[in-house]
PDB file of C-alpha atoms in Angstrom:
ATOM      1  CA  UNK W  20       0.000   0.000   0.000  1.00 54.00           C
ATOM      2  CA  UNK W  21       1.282   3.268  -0.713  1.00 59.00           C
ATOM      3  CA  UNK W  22       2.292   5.931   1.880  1.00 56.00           C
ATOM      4  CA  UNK W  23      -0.229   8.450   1.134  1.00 58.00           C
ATOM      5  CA  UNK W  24      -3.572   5.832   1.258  1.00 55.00           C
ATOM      6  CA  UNK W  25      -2.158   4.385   4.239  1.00 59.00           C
ATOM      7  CA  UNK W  26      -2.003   7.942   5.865  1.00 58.00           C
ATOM      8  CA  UNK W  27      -5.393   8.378   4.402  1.00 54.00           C
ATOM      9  CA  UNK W  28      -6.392   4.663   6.130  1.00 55.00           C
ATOM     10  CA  UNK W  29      -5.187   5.497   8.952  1.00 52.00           C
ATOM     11  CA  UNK W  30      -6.768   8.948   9.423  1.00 52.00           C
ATOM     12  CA  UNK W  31     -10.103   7.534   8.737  1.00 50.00           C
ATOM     13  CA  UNK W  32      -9.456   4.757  11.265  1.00 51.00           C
ATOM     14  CA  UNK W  33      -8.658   7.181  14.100  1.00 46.00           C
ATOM     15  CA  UNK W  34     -11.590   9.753  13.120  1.00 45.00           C
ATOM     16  CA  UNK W  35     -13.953   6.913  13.732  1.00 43.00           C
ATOM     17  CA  UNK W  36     -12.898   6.527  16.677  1.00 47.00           C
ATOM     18  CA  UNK W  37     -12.732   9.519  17.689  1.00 44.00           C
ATOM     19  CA  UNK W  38     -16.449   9.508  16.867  1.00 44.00           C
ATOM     20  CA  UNK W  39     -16.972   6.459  18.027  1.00 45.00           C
ATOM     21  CA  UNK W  40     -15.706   7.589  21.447  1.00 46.00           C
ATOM     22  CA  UNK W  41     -17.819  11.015  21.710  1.00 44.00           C
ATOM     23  CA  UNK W  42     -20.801   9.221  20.429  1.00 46.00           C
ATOM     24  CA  UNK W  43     -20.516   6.564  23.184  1.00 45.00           C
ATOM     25  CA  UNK W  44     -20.185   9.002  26.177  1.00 46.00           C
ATOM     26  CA  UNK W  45     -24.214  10.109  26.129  1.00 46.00           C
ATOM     27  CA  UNK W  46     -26.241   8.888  28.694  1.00 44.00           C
ATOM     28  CA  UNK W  47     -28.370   5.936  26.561  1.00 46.00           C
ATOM     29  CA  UNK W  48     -30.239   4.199  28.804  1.00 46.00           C
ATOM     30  CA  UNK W  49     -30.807   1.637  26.243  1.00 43.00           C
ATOM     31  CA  UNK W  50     -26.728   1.398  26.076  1.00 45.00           C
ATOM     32  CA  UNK W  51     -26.583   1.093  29.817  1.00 45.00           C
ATOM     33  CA  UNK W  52     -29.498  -1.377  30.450  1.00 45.00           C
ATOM     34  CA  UNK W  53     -27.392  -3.675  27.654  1.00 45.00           C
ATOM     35  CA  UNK W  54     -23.629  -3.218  29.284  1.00 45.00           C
ATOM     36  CA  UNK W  55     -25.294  -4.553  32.551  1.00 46.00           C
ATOM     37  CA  UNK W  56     -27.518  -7.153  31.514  1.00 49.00           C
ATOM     38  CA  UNK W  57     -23.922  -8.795  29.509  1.00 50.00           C
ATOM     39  CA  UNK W  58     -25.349  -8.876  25.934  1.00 49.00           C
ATOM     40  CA  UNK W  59     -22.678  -7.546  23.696  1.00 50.00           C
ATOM     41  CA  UNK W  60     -22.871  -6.652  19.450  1.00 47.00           C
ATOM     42  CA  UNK W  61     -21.070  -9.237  17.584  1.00 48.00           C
ATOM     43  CA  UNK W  62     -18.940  -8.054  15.228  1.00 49.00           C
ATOM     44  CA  UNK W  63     -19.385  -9.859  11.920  1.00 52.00           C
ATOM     45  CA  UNK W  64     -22.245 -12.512  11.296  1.00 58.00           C
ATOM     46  CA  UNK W  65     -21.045 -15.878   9.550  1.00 59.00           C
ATOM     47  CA  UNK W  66     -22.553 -14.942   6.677  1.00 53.00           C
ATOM     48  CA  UNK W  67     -20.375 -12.155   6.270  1.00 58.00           C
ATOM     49  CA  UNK W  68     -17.731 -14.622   7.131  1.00 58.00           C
ATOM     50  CA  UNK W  69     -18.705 -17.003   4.706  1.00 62.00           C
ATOM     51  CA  UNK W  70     -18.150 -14.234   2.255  1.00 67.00           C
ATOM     52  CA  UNK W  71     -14.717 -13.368   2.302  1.00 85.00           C
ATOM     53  CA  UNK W  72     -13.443 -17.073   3.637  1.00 87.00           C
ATOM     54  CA  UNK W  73     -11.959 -17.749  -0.352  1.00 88.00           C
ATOM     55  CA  UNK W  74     -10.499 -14.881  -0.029  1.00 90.00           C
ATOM     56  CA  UNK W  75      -8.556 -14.942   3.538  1.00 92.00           C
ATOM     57  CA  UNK W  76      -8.084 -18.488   1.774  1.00 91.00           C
ATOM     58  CA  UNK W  77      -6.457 -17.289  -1.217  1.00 91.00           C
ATOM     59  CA  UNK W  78      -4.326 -14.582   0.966  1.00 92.00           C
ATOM     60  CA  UNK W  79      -2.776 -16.975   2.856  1.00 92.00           C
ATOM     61  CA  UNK W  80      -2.600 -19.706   0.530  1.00 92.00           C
ATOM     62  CA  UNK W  81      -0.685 -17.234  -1.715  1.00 93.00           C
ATOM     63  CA  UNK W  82       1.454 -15.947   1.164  1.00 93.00           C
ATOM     64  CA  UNK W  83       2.648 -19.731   2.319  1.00 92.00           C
ATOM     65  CA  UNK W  84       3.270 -20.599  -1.209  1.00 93.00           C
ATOM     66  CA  UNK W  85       5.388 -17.318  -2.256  1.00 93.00           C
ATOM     67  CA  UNK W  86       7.635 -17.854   0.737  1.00 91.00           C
ATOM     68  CA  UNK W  87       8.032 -21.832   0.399  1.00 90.00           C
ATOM     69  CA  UNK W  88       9.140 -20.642  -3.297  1.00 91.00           C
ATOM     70  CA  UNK W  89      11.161 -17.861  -2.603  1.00 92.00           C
ATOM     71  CA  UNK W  90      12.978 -19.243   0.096  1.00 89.00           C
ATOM     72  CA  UNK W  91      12.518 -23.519   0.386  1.00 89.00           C
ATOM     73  CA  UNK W  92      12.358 -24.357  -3.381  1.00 90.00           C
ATOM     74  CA  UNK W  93      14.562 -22.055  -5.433  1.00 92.00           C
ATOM     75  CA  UNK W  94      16.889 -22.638  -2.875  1.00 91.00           C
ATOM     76  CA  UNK W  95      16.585 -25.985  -3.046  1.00 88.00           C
ATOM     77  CA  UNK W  96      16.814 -26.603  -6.279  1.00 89.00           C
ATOM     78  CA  UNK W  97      20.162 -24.597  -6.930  1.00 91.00           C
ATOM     79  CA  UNK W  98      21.953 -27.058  -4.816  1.00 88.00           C
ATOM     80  CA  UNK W  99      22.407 -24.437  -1.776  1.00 88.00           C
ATOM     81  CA  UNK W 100      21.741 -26.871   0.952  1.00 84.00           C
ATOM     82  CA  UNK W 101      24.506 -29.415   0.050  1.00 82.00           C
ATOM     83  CA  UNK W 102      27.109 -29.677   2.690  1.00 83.00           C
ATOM     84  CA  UNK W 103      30.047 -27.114   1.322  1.00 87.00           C
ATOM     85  CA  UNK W 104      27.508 -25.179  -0.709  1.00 88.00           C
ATOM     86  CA  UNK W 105      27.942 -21.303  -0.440  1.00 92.00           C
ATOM     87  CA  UNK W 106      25.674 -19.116   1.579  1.00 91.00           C
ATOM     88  CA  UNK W 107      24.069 -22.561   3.220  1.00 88.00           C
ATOM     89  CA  UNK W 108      23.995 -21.932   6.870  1.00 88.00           C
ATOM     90  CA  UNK W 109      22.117 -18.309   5.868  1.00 90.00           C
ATOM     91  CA  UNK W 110      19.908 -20.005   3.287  1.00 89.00           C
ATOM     92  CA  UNK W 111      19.151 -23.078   6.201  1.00 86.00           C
ATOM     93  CA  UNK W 112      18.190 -20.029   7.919  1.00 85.00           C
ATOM     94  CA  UNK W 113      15.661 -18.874   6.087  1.00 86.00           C
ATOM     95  CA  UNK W 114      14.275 -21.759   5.163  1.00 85.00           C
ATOM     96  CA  UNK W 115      13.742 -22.837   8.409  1.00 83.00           C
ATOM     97  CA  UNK W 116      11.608 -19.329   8.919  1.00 87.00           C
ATOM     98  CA  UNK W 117       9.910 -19.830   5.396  1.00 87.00           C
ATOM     99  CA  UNK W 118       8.783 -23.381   6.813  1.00 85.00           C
ATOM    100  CA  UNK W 119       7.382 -22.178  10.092  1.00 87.00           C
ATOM    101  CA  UNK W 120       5.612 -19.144   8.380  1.00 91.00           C
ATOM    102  CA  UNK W 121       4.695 -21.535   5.506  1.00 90.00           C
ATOM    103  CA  UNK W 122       2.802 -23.694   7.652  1.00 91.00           C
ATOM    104  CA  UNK W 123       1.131 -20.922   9.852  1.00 92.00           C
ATOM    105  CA  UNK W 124      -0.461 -19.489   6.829  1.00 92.00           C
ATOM    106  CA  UNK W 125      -1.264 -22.868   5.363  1.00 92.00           C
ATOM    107  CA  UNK W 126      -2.784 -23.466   9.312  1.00 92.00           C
ATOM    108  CA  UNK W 127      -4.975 -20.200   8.707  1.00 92.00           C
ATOM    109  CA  UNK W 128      -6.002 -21.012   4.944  1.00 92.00           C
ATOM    110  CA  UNK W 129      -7.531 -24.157   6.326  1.00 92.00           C
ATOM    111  CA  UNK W 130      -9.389 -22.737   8.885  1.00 92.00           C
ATOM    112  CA  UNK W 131     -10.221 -19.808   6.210  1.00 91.00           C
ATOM    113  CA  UNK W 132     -11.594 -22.499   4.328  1.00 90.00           C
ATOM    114  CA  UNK W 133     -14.668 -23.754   6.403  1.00 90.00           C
ATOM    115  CA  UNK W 134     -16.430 -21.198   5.566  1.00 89.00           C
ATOM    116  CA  UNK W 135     -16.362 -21.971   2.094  1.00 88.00           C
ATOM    117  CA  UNK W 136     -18.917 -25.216   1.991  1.00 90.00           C
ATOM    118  CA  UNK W 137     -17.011 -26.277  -1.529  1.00 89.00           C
ATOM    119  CA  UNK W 138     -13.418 -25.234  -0.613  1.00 90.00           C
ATOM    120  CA  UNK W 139     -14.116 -27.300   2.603  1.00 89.00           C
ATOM    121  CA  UNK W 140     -14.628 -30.638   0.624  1.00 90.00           C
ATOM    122  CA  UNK W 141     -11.455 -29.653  -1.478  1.00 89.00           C
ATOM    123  CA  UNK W 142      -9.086 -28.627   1.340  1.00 88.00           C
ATOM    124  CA  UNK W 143     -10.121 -31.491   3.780  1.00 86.00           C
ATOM    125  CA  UNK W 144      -7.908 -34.422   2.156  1.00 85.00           C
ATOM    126  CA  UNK W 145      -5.101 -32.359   2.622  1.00 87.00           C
ATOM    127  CA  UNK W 146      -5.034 -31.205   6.277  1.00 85.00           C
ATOM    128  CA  UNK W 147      -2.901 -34.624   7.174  1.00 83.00           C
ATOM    129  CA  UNK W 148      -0.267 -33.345   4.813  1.00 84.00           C
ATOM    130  CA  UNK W 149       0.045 -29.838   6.366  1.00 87.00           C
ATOM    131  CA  UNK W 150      -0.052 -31.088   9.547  1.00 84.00           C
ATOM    132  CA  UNK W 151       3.099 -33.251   8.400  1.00 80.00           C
ATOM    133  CA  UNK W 152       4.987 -29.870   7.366  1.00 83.00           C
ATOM    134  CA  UNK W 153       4.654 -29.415  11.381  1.00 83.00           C
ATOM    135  CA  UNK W 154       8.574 -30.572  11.893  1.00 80.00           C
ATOM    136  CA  UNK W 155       9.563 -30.182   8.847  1.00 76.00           C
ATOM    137  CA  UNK W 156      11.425 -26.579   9.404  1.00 72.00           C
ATOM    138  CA  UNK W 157      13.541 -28.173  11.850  1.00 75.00           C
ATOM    139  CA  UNK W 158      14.415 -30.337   9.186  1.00 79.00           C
ATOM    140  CA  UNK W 159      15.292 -28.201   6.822  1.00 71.00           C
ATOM    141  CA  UNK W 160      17.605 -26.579   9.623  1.00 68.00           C
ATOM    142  CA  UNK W 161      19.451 -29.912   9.886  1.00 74.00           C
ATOM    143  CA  UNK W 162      19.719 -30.080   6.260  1.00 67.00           C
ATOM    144  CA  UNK W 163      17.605 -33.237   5.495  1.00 75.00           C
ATOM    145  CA  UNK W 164      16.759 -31.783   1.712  1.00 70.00           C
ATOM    146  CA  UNK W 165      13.966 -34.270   1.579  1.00 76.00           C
ATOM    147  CA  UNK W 166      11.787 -31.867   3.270  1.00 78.00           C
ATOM    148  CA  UNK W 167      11.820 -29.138   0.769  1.00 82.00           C
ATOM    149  CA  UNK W 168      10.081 -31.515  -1.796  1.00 83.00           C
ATOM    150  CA  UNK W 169       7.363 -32.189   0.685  1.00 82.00           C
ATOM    151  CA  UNK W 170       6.604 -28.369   1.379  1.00 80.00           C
ATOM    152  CA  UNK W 171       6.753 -27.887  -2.501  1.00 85.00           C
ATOM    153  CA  UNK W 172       4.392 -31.035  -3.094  1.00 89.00           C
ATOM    154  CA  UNK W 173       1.902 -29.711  -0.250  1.00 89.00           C
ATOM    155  CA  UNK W 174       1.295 -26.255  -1.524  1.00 89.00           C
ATOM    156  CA  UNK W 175       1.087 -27.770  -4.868  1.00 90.00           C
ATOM    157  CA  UNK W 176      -1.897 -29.309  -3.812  1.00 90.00           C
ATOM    158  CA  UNK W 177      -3.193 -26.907  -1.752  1.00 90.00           C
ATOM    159  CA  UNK W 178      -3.247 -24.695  -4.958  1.00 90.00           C
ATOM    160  CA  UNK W 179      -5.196 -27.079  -6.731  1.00 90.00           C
ATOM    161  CA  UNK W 180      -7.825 -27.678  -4.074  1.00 89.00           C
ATOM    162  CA  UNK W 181      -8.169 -23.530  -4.527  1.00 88.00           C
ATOM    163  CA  UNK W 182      -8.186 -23.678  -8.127  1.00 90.00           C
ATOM    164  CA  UNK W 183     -10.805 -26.758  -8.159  1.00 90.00           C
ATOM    165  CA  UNK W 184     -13.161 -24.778  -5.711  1.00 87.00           C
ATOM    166  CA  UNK W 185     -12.835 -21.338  -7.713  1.00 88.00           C
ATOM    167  CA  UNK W 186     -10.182 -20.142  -5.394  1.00 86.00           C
ATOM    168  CA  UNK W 187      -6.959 -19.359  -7.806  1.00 89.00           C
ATOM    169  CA  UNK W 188      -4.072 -18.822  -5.616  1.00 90.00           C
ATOM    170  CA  UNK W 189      -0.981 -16.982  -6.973  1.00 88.00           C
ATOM    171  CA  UNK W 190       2.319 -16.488  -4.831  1.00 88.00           C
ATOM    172  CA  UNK W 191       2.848 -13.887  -3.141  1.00 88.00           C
ATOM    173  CA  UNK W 192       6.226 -13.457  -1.891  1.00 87.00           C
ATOM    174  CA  UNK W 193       6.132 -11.973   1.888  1.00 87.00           C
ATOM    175  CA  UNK W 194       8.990  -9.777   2.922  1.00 81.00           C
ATOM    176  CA  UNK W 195      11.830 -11.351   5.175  1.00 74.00           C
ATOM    177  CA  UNK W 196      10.697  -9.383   7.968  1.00 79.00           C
ATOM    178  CA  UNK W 197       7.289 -10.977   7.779  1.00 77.00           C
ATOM    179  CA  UNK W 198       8.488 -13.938   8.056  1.00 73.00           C
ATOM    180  CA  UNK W 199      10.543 -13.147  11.351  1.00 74.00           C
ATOM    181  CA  UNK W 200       7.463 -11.736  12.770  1.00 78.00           C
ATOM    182  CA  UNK W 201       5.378 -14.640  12.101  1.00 69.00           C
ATOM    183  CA  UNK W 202       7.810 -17.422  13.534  1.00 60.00           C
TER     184      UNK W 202
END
């Protein structure tokens, strides 16, 4: 997002509740009788979950398969976790991040997609698999290559679940200091 719209987010953001805040601090009655009786608002209904679950689906779908690319696959496949290979211990590294953010978004995609009645049925054969990629960071850490081919067979299938329930997923490749937050 560029600077300017997220100034311009942000500023909307905090004049809501601004006037959020001086709109609350009238004496309702009705506002009072509900804050003591315990019933609160909810904030979204499932049906307004329902409606964007492809997409959270498709966000983090896209997110665990740009970083299991950028950082587990290419990686992988130019020979840089061979014992004696240059830059290994730094690509180990951050491969071993990639994994554990790789499998927290693939964690949140599957939960994304129960709301989604068809990407449900597509995504359910495949929850063993990324609950395999569980250990498989510390894997990669210890340099057991084997484990990059899993996490590139997994989201390969995850992507085709999306695709087969109308829920393309592209890569999107998150910054390295994503993926340090997210471990």
């Amino acid at each position: 997002m560029p600077a300017p719209l997220r100034r311009l987010a942000v500023a909307v953001v905090l004049c809501c509740a601004l006037l959020a805040g001086t709109t609350g601090c009238g004496g309702d009655d009705k506002a009072d009788a509900a804050a003591t009786t315990g019933a609160t608002p909810t904030a979204t209904t499932s049906a307004e979950k329902q409606k964007f679950a492809k997409t959270r689906f498709v966000a983090n779908a896209g997110l665990a398969a740009g970083a299991t690319y950028q950082w587990i696959v290419k990686p992988w496949k130019a020979g840089k976790f061979a014992k004696g290979a240059d830059g290994r211990t730094a690509a180990l590294i951050k491969a071993g991040l990639a994994g554990a953010f790789a499998y927290n978004r693939l964690k949140a995609a599957a939960r994304n997609a129960q709301g989604d009645p068809t990407l449900a049925r597509a995504i359910a054969p495949l929850t063993a698999g990324i609950d395999a990629l569980k250990d498989l960071p510390a894997k990669l850490r210890k340099g057991d290559t084997s484990a990059a081919g899993a996490f590139d067979d997994v989201i390969g299938k995850v992507k085709e679940a999306g695709r087969s329930a109308g829920a393309e997923v592209k890569d999107k490749v998150p910054s390295a200091s994503e993926l340090a937050a997210a471990s």
